[in-house]
Coordinates of C-alpha atoms in Angstrom, one line a residue:
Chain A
X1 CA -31.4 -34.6 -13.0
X2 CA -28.0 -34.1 -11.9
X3 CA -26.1 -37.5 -11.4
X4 CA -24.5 -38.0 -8.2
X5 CA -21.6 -39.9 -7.2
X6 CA -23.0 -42.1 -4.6
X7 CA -21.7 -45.5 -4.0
X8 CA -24.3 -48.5 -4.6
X9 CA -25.8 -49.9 -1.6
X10 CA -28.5 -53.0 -0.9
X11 CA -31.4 -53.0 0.6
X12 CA -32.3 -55.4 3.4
X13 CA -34.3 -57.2 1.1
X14 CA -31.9 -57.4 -1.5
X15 CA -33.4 -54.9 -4.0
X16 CA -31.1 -52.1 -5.1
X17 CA -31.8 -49.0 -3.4
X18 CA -29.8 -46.8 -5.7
X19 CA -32.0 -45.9 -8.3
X20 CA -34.9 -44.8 -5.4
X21 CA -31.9 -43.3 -3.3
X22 CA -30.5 -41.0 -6.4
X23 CA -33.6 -39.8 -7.1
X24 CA -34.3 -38.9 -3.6
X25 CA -30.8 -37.2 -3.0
X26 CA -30.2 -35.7 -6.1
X27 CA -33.1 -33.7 -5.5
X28 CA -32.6 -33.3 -2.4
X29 CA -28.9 -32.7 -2.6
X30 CA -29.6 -30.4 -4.9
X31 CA -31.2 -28.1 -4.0
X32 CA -29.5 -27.8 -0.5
X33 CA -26.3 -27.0 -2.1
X34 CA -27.5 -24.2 -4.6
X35 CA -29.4 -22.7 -1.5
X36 CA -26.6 -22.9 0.6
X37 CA -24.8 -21.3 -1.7
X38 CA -27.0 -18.7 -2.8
X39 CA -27.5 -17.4 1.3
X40 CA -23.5 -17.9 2.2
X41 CA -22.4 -15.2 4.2
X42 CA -19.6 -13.7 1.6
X43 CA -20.4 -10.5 0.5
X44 CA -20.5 -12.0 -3.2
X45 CA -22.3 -15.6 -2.5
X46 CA -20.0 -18.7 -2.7
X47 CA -21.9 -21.3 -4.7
X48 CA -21.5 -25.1 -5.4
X49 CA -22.0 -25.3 -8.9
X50 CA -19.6 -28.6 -8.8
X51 CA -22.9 -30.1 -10.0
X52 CA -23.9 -28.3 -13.5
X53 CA -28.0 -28.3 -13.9
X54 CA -29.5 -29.7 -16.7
X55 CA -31.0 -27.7 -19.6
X56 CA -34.2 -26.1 -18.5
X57 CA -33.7 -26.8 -14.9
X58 CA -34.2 -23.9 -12.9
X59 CA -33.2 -23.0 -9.0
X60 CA -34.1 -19.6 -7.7
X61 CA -34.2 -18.1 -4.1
X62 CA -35.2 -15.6 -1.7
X63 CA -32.9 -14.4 1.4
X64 CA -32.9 -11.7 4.1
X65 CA -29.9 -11.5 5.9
X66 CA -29.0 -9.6 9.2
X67 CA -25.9 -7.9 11.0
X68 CA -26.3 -6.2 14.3
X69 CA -22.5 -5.5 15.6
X70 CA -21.1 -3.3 17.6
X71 CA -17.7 -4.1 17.2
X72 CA -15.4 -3.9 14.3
X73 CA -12.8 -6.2 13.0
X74 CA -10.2 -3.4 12.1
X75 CA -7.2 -3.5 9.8
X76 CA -4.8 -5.2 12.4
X77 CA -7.4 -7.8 12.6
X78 CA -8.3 -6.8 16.4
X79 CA -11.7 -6.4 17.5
X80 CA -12.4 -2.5 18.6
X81 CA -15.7 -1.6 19.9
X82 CA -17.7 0.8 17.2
X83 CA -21.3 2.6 17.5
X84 CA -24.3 0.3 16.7
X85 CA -24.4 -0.9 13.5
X86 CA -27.2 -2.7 11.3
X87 CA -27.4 -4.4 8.1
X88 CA -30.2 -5.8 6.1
X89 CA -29.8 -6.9 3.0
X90 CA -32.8 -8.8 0.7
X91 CA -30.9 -11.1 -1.3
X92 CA -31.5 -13.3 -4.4
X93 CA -30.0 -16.0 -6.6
X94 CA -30.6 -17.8 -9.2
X95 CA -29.4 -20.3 -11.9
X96 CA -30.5 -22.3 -15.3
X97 CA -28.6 -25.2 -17.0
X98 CA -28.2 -24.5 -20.6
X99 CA -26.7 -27.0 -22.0
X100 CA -25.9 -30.5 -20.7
X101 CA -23.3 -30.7 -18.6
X102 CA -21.4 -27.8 -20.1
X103 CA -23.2 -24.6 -19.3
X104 CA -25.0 -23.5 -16.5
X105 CA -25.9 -19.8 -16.2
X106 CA -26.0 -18.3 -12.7
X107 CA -26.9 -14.6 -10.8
X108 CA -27.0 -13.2 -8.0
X109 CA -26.7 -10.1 -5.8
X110 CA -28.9 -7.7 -3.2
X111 CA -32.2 -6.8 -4.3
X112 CA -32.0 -4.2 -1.8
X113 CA -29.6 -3.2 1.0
X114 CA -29.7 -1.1 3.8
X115 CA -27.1 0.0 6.5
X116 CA -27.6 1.8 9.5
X117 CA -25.7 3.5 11.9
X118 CA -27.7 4.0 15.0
X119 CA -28.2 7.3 15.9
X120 CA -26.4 8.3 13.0
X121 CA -27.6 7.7 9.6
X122 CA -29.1 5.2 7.2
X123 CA -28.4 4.2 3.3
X124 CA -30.6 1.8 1.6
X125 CA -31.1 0.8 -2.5
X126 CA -29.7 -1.4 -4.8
X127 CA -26.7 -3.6 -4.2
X128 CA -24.0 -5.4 -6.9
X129 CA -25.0 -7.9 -9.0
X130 CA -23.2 -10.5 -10.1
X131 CA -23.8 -13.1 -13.7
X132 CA -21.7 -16.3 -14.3
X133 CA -21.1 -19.2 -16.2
X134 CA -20.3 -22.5 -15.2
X135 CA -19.1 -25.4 -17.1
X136 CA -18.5 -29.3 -16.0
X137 CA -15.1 -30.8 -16.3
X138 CA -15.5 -33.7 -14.7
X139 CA -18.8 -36.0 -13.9
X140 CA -16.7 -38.9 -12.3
X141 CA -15.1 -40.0 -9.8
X142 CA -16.1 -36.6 -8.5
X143 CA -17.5 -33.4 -10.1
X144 CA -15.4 -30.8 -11.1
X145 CA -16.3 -27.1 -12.6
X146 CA -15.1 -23.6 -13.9
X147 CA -16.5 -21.1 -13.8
X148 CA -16.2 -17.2 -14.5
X149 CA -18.6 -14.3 -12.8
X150 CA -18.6 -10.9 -13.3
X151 CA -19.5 -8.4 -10.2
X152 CA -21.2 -5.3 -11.9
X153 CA -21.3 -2.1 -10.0
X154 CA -24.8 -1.5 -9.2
X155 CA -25.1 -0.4 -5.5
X156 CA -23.8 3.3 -4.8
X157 CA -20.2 3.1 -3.6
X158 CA -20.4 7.2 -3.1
X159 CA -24.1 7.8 -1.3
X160 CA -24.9 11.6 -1.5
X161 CA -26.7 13.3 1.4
X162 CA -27.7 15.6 -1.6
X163 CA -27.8 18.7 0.6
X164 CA -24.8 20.8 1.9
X165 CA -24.3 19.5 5.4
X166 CA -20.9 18.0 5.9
X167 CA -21.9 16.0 9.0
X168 CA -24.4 14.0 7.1
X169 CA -22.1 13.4 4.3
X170 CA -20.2 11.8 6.6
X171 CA -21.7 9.4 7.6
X172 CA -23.3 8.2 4.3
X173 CA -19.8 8.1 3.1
X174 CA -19.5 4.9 5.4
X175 CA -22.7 3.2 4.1
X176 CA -22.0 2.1 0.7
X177 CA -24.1 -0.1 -0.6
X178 CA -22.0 -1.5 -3.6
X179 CA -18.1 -1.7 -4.3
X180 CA -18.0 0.3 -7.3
X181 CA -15.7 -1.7 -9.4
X182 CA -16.4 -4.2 -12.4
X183 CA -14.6 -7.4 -10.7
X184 CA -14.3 -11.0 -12.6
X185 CA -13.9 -14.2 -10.2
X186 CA -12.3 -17.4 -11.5
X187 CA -13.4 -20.4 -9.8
X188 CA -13.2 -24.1 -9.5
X189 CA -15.7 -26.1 -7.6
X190 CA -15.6 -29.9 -6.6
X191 CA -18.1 -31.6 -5.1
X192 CA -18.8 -35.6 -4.2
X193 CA -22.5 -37.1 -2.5
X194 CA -21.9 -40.4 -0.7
X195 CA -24.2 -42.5 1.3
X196 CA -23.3 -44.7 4.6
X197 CA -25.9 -46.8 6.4
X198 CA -29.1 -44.7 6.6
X199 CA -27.2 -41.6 6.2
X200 CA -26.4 -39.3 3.3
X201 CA -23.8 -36.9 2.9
X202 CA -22.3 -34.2 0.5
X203 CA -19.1 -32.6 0.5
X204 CA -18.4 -29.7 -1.9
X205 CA -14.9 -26.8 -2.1
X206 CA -14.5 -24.5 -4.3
X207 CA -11.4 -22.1 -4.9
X208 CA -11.2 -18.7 -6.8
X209 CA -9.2 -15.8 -7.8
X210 CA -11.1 -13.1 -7.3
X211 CA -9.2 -10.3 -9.6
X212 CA -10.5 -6.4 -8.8
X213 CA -10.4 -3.0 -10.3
X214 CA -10.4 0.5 -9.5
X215 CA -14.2 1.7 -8.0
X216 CA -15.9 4.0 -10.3
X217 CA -16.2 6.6 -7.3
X218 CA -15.7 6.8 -3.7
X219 CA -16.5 9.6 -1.2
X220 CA -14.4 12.6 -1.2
X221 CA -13.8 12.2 2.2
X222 CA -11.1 9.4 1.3
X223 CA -9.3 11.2 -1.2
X224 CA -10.5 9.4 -4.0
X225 CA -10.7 5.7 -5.0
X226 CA -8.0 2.9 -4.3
X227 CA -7.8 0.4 -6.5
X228 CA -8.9 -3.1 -4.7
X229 CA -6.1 -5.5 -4.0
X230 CA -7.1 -9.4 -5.7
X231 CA -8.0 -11.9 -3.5
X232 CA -8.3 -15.8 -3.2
X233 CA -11.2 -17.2 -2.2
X234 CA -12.5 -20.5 -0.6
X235 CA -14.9 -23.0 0.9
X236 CA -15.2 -26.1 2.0
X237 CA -18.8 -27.2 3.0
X238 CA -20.4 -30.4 4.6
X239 CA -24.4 -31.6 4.4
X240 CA -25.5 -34.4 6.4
X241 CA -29.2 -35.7 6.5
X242 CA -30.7 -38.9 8.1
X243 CA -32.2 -41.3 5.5
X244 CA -35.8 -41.6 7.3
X245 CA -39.2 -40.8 7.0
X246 CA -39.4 -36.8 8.0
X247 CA -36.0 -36.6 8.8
X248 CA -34.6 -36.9 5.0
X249 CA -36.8 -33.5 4.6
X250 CA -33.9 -31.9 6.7
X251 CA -30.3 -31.1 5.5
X252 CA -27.7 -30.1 8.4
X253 CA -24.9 -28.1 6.5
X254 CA -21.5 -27.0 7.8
X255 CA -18.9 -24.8 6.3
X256 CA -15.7 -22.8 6.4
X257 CA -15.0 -19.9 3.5
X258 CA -12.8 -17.5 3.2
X259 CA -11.7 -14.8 1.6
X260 CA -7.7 -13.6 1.8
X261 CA -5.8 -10.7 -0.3
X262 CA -3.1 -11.6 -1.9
X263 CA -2.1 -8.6 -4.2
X264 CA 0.0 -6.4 -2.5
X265 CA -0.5 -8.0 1.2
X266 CA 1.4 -5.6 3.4
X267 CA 0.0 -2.5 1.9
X268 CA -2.3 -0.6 4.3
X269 CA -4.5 0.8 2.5
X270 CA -7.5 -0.5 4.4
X271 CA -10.1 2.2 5.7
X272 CA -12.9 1.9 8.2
X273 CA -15.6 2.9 5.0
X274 CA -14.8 -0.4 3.6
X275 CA -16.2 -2.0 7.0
X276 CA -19.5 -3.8 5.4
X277 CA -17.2 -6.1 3.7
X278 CA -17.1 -3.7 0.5
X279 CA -13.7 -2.7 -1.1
X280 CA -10.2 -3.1 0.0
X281 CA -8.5 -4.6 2.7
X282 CA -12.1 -7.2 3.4
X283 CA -10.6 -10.4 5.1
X284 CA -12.2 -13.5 6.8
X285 CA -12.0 -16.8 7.8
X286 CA -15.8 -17.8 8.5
X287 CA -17.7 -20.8 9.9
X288 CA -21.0 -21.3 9.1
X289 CA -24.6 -23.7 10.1
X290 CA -27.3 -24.0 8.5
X291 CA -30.5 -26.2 8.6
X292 CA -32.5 -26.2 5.3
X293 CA -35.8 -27.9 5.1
X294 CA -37.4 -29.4 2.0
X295 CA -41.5 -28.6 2.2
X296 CA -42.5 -29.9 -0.7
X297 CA -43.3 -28.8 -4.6
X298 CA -40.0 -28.1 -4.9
X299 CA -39.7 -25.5 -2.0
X300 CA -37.3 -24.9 0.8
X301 CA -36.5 -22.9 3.8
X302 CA -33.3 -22.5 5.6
X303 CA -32.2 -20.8 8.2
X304 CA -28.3 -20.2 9.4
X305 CA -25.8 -18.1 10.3
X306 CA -21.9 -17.4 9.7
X307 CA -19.3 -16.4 12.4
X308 CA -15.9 -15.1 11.5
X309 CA -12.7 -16.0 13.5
X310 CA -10.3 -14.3 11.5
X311 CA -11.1 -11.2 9.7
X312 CA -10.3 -7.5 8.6
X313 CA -12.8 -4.6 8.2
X314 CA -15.7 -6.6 8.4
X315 CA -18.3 -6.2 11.0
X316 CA -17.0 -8.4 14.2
X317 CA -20.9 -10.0 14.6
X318 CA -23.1 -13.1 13.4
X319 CA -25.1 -13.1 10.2
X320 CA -28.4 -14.3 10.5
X321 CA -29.7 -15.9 6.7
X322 CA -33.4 -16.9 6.4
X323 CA -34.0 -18.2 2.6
X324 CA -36.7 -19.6 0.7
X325 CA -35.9 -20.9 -2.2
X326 CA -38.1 -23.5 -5.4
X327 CA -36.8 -25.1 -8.3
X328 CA -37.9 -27.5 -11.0
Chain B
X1 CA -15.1 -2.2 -23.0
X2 CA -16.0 1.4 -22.1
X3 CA -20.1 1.2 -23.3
X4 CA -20.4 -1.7 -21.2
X5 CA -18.6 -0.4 -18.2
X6 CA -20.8 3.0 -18.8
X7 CA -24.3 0.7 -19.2
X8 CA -23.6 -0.4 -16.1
X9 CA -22.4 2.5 -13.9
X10 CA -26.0 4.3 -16.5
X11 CA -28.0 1.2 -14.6
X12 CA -26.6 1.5 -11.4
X13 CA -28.7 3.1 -8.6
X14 CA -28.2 5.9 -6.2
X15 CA -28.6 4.9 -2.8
X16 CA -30.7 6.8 -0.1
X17 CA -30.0 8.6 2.8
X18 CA -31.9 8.8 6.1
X19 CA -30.6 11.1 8.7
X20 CA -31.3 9.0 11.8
X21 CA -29.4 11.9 13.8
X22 CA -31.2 13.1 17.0
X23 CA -31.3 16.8 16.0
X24 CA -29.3 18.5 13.1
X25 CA -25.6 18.5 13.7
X26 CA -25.8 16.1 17.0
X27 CA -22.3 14.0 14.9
X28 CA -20.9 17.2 17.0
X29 CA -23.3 16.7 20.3
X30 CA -21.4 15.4 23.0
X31 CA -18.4 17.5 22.5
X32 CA -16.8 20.9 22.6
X33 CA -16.1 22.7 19.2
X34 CA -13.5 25.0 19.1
X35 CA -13.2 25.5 15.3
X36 CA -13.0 29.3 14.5
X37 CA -11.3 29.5 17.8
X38 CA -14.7 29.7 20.1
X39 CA -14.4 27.2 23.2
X40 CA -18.2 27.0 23.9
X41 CA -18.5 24.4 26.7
X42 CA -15.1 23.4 27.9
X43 CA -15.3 22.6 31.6
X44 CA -13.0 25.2 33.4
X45 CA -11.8 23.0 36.0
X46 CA -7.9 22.5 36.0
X47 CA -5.5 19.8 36.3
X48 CA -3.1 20.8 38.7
X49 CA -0.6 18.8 37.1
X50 CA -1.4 20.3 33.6
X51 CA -1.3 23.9 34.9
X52 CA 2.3 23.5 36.6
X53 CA 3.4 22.0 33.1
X54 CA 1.8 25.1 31.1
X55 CA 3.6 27.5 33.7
X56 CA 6.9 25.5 33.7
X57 CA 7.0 25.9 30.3
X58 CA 5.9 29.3 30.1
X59 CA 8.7 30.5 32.5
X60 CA 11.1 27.9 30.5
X61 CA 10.3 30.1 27.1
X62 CA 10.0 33.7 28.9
X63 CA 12.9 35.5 27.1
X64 CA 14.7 37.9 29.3
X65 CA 14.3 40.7 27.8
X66 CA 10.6 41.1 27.3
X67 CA 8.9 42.2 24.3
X68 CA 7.3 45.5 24.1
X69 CA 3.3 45.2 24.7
X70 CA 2.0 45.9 21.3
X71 CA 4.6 43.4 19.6
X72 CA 2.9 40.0 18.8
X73 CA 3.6 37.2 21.6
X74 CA 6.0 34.8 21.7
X75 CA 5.2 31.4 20.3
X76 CA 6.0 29.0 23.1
X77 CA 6.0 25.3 22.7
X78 CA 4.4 24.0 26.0
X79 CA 4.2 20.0 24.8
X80 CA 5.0 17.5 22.4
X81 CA 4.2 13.9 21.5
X82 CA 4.0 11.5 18.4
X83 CA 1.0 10.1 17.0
X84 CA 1.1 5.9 17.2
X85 CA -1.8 4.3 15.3
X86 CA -4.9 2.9 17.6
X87 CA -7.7 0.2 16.7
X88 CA -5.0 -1.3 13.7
X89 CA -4.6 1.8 11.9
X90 CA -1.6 3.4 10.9
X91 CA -0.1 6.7 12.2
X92 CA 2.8 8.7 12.7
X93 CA 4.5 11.8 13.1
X94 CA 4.8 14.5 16.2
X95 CA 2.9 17.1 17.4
X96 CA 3.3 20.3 19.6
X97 CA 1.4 22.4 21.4
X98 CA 2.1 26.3 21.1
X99 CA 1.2 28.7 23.4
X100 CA -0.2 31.8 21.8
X101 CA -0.7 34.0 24.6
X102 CA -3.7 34.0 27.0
X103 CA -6.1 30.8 26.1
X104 CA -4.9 30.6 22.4
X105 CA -2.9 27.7 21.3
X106 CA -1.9 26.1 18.2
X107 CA -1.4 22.2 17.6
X108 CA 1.2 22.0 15.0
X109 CA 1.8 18.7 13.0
X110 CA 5.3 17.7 11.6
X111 CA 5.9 17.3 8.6
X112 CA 6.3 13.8 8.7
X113 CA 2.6 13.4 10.0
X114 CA 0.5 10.4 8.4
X115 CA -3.0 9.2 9.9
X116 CA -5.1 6.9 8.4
X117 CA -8.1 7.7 5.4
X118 CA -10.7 7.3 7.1
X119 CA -14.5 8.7 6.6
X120 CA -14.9 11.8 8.9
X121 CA -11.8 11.8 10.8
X122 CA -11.5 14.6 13.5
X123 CA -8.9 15.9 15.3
X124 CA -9.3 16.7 18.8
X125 CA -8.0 16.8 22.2
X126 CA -9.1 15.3 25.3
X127 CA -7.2 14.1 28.7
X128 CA -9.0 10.2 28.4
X129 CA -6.4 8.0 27.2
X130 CA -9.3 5.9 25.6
X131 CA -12.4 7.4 23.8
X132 CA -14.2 4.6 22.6
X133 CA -17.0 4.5 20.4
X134 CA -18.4 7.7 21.9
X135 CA -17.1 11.1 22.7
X136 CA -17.5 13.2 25.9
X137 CA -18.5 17.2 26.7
X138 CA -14.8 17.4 27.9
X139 CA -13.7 16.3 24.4
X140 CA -12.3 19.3 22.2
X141 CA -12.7 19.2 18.9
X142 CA -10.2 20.9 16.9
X143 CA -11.2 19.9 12.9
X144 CA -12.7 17.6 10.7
X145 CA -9.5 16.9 8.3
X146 CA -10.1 17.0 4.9
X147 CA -8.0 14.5 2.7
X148 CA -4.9 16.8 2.5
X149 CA -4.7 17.2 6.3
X150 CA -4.2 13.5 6.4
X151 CA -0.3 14.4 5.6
X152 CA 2.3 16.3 6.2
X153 CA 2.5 19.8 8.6
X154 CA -0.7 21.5 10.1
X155 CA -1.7 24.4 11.7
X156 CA -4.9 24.8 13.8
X157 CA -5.5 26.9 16.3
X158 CA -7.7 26.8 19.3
X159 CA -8.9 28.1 23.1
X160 CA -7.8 26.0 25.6
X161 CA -8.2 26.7 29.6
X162 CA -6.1 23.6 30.4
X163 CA -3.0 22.0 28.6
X164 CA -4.8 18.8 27.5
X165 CA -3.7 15.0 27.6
X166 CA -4.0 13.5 24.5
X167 CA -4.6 15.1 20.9
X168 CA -6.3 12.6 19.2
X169 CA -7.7 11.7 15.4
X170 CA -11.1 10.2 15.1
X171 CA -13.4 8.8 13.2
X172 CA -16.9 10.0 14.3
X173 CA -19.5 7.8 12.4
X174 CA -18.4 5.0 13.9
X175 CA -16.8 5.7 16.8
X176 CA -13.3 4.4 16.3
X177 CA -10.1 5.7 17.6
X178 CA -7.4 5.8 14.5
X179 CA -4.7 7.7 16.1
X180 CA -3.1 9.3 19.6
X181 CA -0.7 11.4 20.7
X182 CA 0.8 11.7 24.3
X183 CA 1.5 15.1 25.0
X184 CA 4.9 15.8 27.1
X185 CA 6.9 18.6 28.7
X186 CA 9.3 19.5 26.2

């Protein structure tokens, strides 16, 4: 199990609580953070791998996520009103320690993914993937990891109407369902547990520099394919649970990530068919809830969503996460 | 480097479209199309205000010693304006109106034109100073610029009744204005 960095405590009857309350937490702790993770509201999912599994210890989950907007958050970072827009996207993620303390393999990405414009047009299919690795640095006083993943171009960045009608094209050139590009994120993730009274509490960052490339293809329409400016990435993320019969079943998680390019800053080379938060120019500044529930045998649920208050050519609406997740 | 990158783009899947559209070619409904030069539904009431400005400037251009009838008619410039960027896009550059005789015009770009890449974007003139996610039957469209339109000095011609407003560029799909253009007396 994953060792956590709780501070020793007593019971009222003198006997140590720790061992009974690591156990308990760990677990617990556990899995909430790599679910959280795995159902963040980034187009590539923020994780908390601070905490490297143990060799054979698996976590794997299920989520469908959900963006109604009608309004955009366009280049200048104002909020314009667009036609109605929908995204559904079935989402996975899993992870596997390897080898104690120093690897931990992770993946991730959309199962499937499907955008509509109302009264317009639809794309669905495959969305990126991404793989990673993550190794421990430090187990103490808090944890500390690297870690490297690799965002393969899987979706379609170019959907083809595959018929010659121009106004169709159109619009499928604005529902991409992948970036296009081979992209490598650097990270490092921190994380510490600690326990007061009958409470327990995690808190978890990470920070990464997300370094892009040129998309294999992009519709015609834009006049080929800009190369996508680096970013930084971050999050900082809070879970809470009371330490009581029932109630320890339930995590209450808050965050903030973000996601801010810094190549090249002033260029405007933004463009509205980068809108779902694929390609250049994507900015936010998000807060998120969540409430994940532990139901036993190693499954959990968890339901959330994720607001932005600052953000460019992303979709100016909540996203709605449901995710089921099991480990052992 | 390259049989990885080519696995992967090998592995990657084409997504599928669904045209959700109400009938074929409704990203044109709710709007006049005058490519080719055919006005088809453009309501024929007129502005009083925009007539007297086409008539001022017609008499303005009139040279004094007319051209014989079978020569080809003056150009006359009737309005200008400059593009400015709308919804956080970029855009810049002037345009004119010509007047080609009778209810044929041109809208000319300068060459120092620039509008934002987006998917779709149409050019088109309309007198609402604000479009919003969804276009009007008084809306004119003009053309759907390609990526070399984007830039730089254009041509198109159309059928007007009335000296319009505002030549406009937008992007269709979704609905979102990405440049406008007030257009003046010269």
């Amino acid at each position: 199990m994953p060792r956590l960095s709780f501070p020793r405590r007593q019971t009222r009857a003198g006997r140590p609580a720790i061992a009974t309350c690591l156990r308990r937490v760990a677990h617990t702790t556990f899995v909430v953070l790599a679910l959280v993770a795995a159902s963040a509201s980034t187009p590539t999912p923020t994780h908390a791998q601070a905490w490297i599994r143990d060799p054979g210890h698996t976590y794997a989950q299920l989520s469908y996520r959900l963006i109604r907007a009608d309004r955009l958050y366009a280049p200048s970072g104002d909020v314009i009103d667009i036609r109605p827009y929908r995204q559904h996207a079935l989402g996975f993620y899993g992870e596997v320690g390897v080898v104690d303390r120093w690897l931990m393999v992770n993946a991730s990405g959309d199962l499937w993914r499907r955008q509509v414009l109302v009264d317009q047009g639809a794309t669905s299919g495959l969305g990126d993937l991404r793989v990673g690795l993550w190794s421990g640095l430090l187990e103490a006083p808090f944890r500390l990891a690297f870690g490297l993943e690799v965002g393969l171009p899987t979706g379609d960045p170019a959907p083809r109407v595959g018929e010659d009608d121009a106004g169709a094209q159109a619009i499928a050139d604005v529902l991409p369902t992948g970036d296009g590009e081979v992209d490598v994120h650097v990270r490092l993730a921190a994380g510490h547990g600690v326990s007061y009274r009958r409470t327990q509490q995690y808190v978890t960052g990470d920070v990464g520099y997300w370094i892009r490339n040129t998309p294999r293809d992009a519709p015609e329409s834009l006049g080929g394919a800009p190369a996508i400016r680096d970013q930084l990435s971050f999050r900082v993320e809070t879970g809470w649970k009371i330490d009581r019969p029932v109630l320890e079943r339930f995590w209450i998680v808050a965050r903030v990530t973000g996601l801010l390019v810094v190549q090249d800053r002033d260029a405007s080379t933004a463009s509205v068919a980068r809108f779902a938060g694929l390609g250049d120019g994507v900015e936010y500044v998000s807060f998120g809830l969540e409430l994940a529930a532990h139901l036993g045998a190693g499954v959990n649920l968890s339901f959330g969503m994720d607001g932005a208050f600052h953000a460019q050519n992303v979709p100016a609406a909540p996203q709605w996460k449901l995710g089921l997740s099991w480990e052992r | 480097m390259r049989w990885v990158l080519t696995s992967f783009v090998l592995f990657a899947c084409d997504a599928r479209f669904s045209d959700l559209r109400p009938d074929e070619g409704s990203l044109d409904s709710g709007m006049n199309v005058v490519d080719g030069g055919v006005d088809t539904n453009r309501d024929a009431s007129r502005d009083l205000e925009d007539a007297a400005l086409e008539d001022a400037a017609l008499e303005d251009a009139a040279p004094e010693d007319a051209a014989p009838e079978d020569a080809t008619p003056a150009v006359t410039v009737v309005a200008t304006g400059s593009f400015e960027g709308r919804g956080g896009y970029d855009a810049s550059g002037r345009v004119t109106l010509e007047h080609l005789g009778g209810d044929r015009y041109a809208l000319v770009t300068s060459d120092d034109f620039a509008t934002a890449a987006v998917p779709s974007p149409v050019l088109l003139v309309s007198d609402r100073d604000a479009l919003g996610s969804r276009l009007q039957p008084s809306d004119v469209r003009i053309a759907t610029l390609s990526a070399s339109q984007l830039r730089g000095a254009q041509r198109f011609e159309l059928t007007l009744t009335s000296i319009p407003a505002y030549p406009w560029v937008y992007c269709e799909p979704f609905g979102v204005e990405t440049a406008r253009a007030r257009l003046e007396a010269p």
